[in-house]
PDB file of C-alpha atoms in Angstrom:
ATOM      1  CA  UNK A 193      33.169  71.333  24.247  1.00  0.00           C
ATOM      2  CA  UNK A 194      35.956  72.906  25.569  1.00  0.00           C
ATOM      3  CA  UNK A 195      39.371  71.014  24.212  1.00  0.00           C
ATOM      4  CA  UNK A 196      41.941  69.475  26.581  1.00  0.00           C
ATOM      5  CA  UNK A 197      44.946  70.603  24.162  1.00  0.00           C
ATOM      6  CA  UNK A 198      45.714  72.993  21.407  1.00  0.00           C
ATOM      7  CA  UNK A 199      47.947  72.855  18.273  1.00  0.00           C
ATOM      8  CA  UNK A 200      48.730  76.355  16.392  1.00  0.00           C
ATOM      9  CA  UNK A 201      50.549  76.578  12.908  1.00  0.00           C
ATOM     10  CA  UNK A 202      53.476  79.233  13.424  1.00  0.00           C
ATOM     11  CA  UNK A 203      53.020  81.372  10.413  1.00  0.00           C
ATOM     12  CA  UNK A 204      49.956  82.951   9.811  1.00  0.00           C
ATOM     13  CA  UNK A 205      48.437  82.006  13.347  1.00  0.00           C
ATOM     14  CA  UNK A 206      51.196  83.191  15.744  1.00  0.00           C
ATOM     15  CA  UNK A 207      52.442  85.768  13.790  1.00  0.00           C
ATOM     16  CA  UNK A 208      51.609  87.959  10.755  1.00  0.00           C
ATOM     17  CA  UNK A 209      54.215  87.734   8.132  1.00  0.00           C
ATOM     18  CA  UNK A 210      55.598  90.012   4.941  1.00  0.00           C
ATOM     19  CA  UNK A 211      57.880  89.096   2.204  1.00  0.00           C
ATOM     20  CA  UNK A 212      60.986  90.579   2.211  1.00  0.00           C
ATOM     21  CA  UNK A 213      61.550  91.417  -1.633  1.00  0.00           C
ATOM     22  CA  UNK A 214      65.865  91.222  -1.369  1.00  0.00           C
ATOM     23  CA  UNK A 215      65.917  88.109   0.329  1.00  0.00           C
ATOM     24  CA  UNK A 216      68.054  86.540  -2.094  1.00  0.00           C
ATOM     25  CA  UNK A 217      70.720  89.290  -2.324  1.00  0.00           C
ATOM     26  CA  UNK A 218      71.291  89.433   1.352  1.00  0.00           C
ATOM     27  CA  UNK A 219      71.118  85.171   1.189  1.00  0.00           C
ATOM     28  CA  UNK A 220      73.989  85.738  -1.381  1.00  0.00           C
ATOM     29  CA  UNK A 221      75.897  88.043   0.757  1.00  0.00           C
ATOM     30  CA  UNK A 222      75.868  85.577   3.304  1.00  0.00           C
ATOM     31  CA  UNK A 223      77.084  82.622   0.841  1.00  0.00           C
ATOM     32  CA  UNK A 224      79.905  84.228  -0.023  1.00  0.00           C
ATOM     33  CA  UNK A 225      80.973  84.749   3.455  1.00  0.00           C
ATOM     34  CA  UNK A 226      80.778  80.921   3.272  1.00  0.00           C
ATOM     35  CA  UNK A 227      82.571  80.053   0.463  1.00  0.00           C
ATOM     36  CA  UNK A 228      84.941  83.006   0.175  1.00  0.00           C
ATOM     37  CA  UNK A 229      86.725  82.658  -3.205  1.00  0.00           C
ATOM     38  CA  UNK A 230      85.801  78.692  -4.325  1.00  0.00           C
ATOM     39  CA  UNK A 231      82.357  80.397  -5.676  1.00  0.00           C
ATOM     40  CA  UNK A 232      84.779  82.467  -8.253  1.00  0.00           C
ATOM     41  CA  UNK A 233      87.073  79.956  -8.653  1.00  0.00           C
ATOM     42  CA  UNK A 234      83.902  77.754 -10.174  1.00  0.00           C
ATOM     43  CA  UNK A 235      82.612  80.123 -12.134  1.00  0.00           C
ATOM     44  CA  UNK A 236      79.937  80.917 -10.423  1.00  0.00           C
ATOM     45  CA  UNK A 237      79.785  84.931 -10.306  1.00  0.00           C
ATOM     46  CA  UNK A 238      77.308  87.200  -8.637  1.00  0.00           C
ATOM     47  CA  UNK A 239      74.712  87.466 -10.793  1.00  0.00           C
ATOM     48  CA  UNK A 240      74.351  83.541 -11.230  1.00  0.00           C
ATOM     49  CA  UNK A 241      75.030  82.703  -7.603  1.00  0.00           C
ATOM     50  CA  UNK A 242      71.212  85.241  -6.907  1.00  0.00           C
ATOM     51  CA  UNK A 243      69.746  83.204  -9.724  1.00  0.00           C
ATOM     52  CA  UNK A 244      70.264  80.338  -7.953  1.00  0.00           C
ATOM     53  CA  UNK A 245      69.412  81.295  -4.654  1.00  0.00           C
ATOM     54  CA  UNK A 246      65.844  82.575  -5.995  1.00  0.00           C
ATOM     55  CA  UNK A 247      65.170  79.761  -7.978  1.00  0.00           C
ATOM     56  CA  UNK A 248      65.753  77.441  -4.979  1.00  0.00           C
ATOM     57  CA  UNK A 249      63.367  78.811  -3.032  1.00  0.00           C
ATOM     58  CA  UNK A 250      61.179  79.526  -5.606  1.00  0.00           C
ATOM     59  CA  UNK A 251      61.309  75.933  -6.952  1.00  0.00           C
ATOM     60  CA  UNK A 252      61.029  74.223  -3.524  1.00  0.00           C
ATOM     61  CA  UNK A 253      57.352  75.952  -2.991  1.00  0.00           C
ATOM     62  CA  UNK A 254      56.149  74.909  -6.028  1.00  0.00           C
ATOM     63  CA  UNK A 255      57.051  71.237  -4.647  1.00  0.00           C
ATOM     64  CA  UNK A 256      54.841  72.459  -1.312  1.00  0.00           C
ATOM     65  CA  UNK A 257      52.208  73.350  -3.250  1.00  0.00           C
ATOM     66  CA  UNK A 258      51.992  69.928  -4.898  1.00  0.00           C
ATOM     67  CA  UNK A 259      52.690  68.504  -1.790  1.00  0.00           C
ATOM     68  CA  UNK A 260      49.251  69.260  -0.400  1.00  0.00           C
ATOM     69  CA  UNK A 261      47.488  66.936  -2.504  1.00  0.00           C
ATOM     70  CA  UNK A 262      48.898  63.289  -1.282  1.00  0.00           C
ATOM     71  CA  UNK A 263      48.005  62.236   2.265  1.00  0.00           C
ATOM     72  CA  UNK A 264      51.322  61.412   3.450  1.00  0.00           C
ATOM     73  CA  UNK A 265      53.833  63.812   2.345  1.00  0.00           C
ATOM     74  CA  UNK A 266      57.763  64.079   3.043  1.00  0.00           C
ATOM     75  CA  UNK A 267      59.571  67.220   3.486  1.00  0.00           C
ATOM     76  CA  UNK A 268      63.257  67.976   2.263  1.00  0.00           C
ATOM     77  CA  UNK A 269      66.288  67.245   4.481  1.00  0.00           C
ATOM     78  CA  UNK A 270      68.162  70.609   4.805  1.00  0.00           C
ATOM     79  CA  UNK A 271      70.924  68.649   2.964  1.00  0.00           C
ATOM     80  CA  UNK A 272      68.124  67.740   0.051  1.00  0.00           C
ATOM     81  CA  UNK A 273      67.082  71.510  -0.145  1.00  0.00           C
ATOM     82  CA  UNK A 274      70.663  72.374  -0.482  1.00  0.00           C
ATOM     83  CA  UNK A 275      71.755  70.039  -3.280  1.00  0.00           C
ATOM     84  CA  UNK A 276      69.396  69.544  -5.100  1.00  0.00           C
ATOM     85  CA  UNK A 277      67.832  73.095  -5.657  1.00  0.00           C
ATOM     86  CA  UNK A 278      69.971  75.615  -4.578  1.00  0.00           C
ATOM     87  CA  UNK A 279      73.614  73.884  -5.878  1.00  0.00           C
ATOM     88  CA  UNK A 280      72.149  71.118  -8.401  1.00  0.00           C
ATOM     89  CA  UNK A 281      74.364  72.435 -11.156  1.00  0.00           C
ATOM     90  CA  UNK A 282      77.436  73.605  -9.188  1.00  0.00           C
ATOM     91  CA  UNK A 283      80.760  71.755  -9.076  1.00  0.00           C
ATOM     92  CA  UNK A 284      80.665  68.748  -7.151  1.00  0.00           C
ATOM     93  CA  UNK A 285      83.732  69.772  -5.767  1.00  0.00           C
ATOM     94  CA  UNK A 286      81.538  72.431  -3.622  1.00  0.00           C
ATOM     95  CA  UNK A 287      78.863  69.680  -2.804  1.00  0.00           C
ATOM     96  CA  UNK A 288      80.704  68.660   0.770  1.00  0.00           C
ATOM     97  CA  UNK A 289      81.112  72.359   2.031  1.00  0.00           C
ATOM     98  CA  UNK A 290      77.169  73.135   0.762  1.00  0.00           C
ATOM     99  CA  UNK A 291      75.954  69.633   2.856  1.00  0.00           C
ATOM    100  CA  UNK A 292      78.042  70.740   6.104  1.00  0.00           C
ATOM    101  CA  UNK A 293      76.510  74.318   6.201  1.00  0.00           C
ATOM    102  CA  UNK A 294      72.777  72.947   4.971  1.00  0.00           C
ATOM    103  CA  UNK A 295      71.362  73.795   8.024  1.00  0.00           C
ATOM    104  CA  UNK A 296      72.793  77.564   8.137  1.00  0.00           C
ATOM    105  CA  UNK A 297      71.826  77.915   4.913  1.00  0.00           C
ATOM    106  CA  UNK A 298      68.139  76.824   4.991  1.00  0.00           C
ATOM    107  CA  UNK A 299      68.296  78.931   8.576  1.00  0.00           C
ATOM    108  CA  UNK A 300      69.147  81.949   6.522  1.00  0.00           C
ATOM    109  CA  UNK A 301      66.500  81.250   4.086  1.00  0.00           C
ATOM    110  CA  UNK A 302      64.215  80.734   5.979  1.00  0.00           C
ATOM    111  CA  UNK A 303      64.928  83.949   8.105  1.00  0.00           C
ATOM    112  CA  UNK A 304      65.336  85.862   5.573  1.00  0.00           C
ATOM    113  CA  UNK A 305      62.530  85.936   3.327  1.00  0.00           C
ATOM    114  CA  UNK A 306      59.714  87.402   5.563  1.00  0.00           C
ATOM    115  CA  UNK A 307      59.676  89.778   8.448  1.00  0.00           C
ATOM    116  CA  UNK A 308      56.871  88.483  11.474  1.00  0.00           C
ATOM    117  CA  UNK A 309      55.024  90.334  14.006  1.00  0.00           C
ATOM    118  CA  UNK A 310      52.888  88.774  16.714  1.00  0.00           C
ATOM    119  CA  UNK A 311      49.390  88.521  15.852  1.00  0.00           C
ATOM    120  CA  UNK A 312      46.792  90.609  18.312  1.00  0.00           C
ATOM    121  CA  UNK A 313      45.473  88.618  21.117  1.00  0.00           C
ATOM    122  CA  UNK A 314      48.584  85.789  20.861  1.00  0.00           C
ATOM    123  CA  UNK A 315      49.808  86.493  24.559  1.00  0.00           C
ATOM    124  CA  UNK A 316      46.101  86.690  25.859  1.00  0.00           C
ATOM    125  CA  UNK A 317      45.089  83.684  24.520  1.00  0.00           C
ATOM    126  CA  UNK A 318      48.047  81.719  25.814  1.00  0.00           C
ATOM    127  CA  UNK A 319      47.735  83.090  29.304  1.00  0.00           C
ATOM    128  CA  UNK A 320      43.897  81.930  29.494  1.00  0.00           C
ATOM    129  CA  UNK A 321      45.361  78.536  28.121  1.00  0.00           C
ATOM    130  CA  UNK A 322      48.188  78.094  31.159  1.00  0.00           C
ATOM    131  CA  UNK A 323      45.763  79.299  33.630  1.00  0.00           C
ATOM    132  CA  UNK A 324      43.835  76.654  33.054  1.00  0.00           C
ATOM    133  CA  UNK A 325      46.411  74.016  32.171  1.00  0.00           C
ATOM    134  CA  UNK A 326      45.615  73.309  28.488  1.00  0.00           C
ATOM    135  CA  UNK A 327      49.051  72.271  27.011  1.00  0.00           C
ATOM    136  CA  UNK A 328      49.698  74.394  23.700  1.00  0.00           C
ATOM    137  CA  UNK A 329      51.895  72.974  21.046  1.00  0.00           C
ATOM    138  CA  UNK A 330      53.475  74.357  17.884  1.00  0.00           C
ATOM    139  CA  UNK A 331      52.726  72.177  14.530  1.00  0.00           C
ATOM    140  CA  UNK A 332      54.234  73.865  11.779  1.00  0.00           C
ATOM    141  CA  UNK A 333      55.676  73.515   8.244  1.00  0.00           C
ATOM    142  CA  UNK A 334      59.262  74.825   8.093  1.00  0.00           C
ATOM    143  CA  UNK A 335      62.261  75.328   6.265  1.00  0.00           C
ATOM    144  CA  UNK A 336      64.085  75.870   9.125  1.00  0.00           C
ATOM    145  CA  UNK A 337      62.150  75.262  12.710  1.00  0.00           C
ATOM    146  CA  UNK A 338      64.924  77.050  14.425  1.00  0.00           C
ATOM    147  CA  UNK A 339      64.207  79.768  13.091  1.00  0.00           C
ATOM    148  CA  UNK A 340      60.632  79.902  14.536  1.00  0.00           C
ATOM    149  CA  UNK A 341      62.056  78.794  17.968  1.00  0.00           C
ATOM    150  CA  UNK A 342      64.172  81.677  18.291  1.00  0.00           C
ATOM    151  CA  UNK A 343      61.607  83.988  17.539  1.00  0.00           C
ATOM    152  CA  UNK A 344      59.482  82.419  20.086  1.00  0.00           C
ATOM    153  CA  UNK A 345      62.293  83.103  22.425  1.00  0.00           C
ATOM    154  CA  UNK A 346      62.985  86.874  21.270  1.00  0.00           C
ATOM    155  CA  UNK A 347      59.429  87.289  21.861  1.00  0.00           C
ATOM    156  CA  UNK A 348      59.297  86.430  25.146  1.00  0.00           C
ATOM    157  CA  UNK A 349      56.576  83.589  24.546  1.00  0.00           C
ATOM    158  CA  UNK A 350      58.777  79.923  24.119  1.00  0.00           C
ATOM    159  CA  UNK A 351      57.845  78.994  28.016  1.00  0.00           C
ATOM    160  CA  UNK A 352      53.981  78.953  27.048  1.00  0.00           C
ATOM    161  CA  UNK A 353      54.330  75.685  24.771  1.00  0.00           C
ATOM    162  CA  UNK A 354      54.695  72.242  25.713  1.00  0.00           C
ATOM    163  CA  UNK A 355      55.846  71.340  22.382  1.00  0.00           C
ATOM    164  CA  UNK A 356      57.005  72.381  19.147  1.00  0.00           C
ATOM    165  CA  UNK A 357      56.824  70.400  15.857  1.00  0.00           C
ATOM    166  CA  UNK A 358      58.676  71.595  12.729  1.00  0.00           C
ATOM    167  CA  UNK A 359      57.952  69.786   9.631  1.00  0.00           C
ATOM    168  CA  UNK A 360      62.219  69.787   8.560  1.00  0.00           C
ATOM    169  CA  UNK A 361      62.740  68.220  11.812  1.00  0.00           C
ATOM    170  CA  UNK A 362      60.195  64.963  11.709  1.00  0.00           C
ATOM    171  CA  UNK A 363      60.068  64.770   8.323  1.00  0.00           C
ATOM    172  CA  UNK A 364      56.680  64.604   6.928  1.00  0.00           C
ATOM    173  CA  UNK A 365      54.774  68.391   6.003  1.00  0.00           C
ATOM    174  CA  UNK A 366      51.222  68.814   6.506  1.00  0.00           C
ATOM    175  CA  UNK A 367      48.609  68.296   5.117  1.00  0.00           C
ATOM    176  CA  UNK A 368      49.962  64.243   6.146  1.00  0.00           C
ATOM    177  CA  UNK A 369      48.069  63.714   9.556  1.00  0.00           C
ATOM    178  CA  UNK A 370      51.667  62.273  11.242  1.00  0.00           C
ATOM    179  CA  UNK A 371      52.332  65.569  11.994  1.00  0.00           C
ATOM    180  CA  UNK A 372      49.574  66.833  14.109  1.00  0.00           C
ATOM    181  CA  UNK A 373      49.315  63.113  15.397  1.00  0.00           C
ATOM    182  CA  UNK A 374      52.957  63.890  16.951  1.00  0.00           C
ATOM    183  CA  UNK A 375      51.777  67.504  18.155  1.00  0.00           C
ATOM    184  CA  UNK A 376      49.350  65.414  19.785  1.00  0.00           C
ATOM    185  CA  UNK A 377      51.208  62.804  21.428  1.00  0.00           C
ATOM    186  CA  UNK A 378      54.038  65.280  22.565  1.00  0.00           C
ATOM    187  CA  UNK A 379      51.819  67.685  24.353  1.00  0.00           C
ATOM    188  CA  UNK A 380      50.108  64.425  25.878  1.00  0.00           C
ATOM    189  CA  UNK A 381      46.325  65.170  24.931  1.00  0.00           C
ATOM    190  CA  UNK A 382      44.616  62.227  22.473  1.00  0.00           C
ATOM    191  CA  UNK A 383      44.305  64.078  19.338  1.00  0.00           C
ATOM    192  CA  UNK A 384      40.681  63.884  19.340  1.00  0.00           C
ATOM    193  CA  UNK A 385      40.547  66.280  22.438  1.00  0.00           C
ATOM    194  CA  UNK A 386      43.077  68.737  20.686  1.00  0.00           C
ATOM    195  CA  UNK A 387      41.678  71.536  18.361  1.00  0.00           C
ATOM    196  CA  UNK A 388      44.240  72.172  15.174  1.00  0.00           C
ATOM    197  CA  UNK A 389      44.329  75.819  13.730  1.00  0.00           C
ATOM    198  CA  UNK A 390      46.154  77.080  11.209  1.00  0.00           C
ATOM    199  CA  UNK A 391      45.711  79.531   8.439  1.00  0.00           C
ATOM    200  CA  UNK A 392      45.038  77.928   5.337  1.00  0.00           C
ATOM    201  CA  UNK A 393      42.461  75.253   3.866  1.00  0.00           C
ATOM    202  CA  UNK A 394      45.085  72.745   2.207  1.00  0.00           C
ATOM    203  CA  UNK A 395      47.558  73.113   4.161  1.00  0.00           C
ATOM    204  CA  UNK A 396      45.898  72.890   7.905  1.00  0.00           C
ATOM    205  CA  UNK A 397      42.378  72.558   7.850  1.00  0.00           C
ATOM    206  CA  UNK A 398      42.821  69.219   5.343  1.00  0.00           C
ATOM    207  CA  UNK A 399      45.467  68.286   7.989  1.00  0.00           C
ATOM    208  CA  UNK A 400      43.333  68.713  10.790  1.00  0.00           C
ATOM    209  CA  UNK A 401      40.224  66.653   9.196  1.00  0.00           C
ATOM    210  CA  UNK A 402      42.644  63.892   8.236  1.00  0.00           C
ATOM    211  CA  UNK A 403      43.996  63.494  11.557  1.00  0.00           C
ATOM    212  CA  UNK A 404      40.607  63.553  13.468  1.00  0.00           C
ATOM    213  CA  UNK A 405      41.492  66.710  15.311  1.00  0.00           C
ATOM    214  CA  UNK A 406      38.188  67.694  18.154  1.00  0.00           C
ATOM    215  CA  UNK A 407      38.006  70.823  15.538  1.00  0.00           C
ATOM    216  CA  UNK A 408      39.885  71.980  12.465  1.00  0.00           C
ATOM    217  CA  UNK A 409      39.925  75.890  12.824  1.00  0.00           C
ATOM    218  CA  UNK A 410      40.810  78.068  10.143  1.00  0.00           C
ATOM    219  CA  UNK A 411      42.510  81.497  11.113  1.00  0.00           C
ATOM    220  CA  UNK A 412      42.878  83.454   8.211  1.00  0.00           C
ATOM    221  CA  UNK A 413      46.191  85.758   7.885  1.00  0.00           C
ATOM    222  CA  UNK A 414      46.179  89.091   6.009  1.00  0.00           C
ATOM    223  CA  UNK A 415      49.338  88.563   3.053  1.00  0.00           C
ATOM    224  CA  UNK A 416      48.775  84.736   3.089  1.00  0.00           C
ATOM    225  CA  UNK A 417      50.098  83.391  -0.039  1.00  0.00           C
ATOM    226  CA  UNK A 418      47.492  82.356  -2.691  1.00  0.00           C
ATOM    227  CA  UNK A 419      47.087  78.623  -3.708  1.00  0.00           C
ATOM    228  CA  UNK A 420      46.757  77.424  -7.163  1.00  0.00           C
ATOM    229  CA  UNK A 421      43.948  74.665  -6.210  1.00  0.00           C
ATOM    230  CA  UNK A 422      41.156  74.388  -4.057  1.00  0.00           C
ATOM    231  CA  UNK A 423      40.556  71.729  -1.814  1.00  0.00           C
ATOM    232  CA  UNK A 424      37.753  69.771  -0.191  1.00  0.00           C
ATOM    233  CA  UNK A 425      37.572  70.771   3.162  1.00  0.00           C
ATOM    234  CA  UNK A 426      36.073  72.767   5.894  1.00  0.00           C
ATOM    235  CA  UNK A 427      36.511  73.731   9.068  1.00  0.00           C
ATOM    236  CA  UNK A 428      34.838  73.590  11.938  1.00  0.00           C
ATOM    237  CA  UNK A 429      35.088  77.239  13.107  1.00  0.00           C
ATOM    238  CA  UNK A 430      36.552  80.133  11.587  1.00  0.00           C
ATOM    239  CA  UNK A 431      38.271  83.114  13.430  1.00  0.00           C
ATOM    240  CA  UNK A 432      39.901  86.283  12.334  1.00  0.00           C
ATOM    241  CA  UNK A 433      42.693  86.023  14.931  1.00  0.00           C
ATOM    242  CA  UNK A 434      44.073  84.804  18.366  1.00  0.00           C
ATOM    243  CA  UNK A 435      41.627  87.252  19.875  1.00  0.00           C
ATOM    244  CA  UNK A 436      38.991  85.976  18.255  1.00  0.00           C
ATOM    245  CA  UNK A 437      39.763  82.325  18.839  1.00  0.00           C
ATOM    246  CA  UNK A 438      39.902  83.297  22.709  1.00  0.00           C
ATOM    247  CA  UNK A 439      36.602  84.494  22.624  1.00  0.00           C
ATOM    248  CA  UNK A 440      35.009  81.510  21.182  1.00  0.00           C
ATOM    249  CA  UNK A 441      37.418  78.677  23.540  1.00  0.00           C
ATOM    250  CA  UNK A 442      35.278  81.338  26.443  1.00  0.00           C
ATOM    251  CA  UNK A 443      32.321  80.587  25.014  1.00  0.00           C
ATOM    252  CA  UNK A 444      33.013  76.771  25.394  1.00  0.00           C
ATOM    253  CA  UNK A 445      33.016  77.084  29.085  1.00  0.00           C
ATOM    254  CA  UNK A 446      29.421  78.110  29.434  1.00  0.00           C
TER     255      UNK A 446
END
């Protein structure tokens, strides 16, 4: 049956991604833009201040990872990420200044760390969707969700979804159901009408399942990150891409 709405994961669904290897040094370059001379004044040089960028980031996905295993999960408050993984052993005196530019800084991160490219068949797919008014929404995990907004706008594409949900913004990451409940809601289609897809098992499949999604779909990206667990779940169709997922919504109408 054909479904009334659809929900796409950003990364790995929308667009391809690659990891950008000197993330942290151009992160750095940025924080001490921020901070001018306080960083020195600390004692907190160059060479510690990259530590500490990399091990934020590097930290807060090992949390992600774990985070796939509880059914409700809660995601870090840009002031959270900030503090308590990125400056947890800096002076409080820098504390203030790190909470008031949390949101650049997770931005930056989050910007940073991978380059994206639109996945084949993205715009043809969400054509066949407005021409026949099936509302699209974004669900996604995110650091940052502007981030993913803006390229959505660069692209050209941001007018083609309803809604967007970003995990740093409501609060709660997926694999908890709440969040493709509210991609539901807020492109106005009962969730059990909506197909989910996204590009991992834990992560979006699970998600789907737990929500009661019409169908999970798993879209597999090339350069997806590896997990460290399996988990129990399957999905109700599998793609290779956008493209492919247009062909089989086609088939739906006959």
């Amino acid at each position: 049956m054909r479904p009334n709405g659809l929900l796409l994961d950003f990364g790995g669904v929308i667009v391809e991604s690659t990891y950008n290897d000197d993330w942290h040094l151009k992160v750095a370059d940025e924080l001490e833009k921020i901070f001018g001379d306080e960083l020195a004044a600390c004692g907190i040089d160059r060479q510690r201040l990259e530590i500490d960028v990399f091990a934020s980031e590097t930290s807060v996905k090992l949390l992600r990872n774990a985070q796939a295993r509880p059914l409700y999960s809660r995601d870090l408050s840009h002031t959270e990420y900030v503090l308590d993984y990125l400056g947890a052993d800096w002076p409080a005196s820098l504390h203030p200044k790190l909470a008031q530019h949390a949101d650049r800084i997770c931005y930056l991160i989050a910007s940073l760390t991978e380059n994206r490219v639109m996945r084949p068949g993205t715009v043809e797919l969400l054509e066949w969707c407005k021409e026949r008014t099936i509302p699209v929404g974004i669900v996604s995990n995110a650091l940052s969700g502007q981030v993913h907004r803006d390229w959505l706008k660069d692209a050209g594409i941001l007018s083609y979804f309803t809604a967007e949900v970003y995990s740093d913004e409501v609060g709660v990451r997926k694999p908890d159901p709440r969040l493709v409940w509210i991609g539901a809601e807020r492109i106005g289609v009962p969730v059990e009408e909506c197909w989910y897809v996204g590009d991992h098992l834990d992560r979006d499949v699970l998600c789907g399942n737990r929500a009661g999604a019409g169908a999970s779909v798993l879209m597999p990206a090339p350069n997806a990150a590896k997990r460290p667990f399996k988990v129990f779940a399957t999905p109700d169709v599998t793609v290779a891409d956008p493209a492919g997922l247009l062909e089989v919504l086609k088939e739906t109408e006959n």
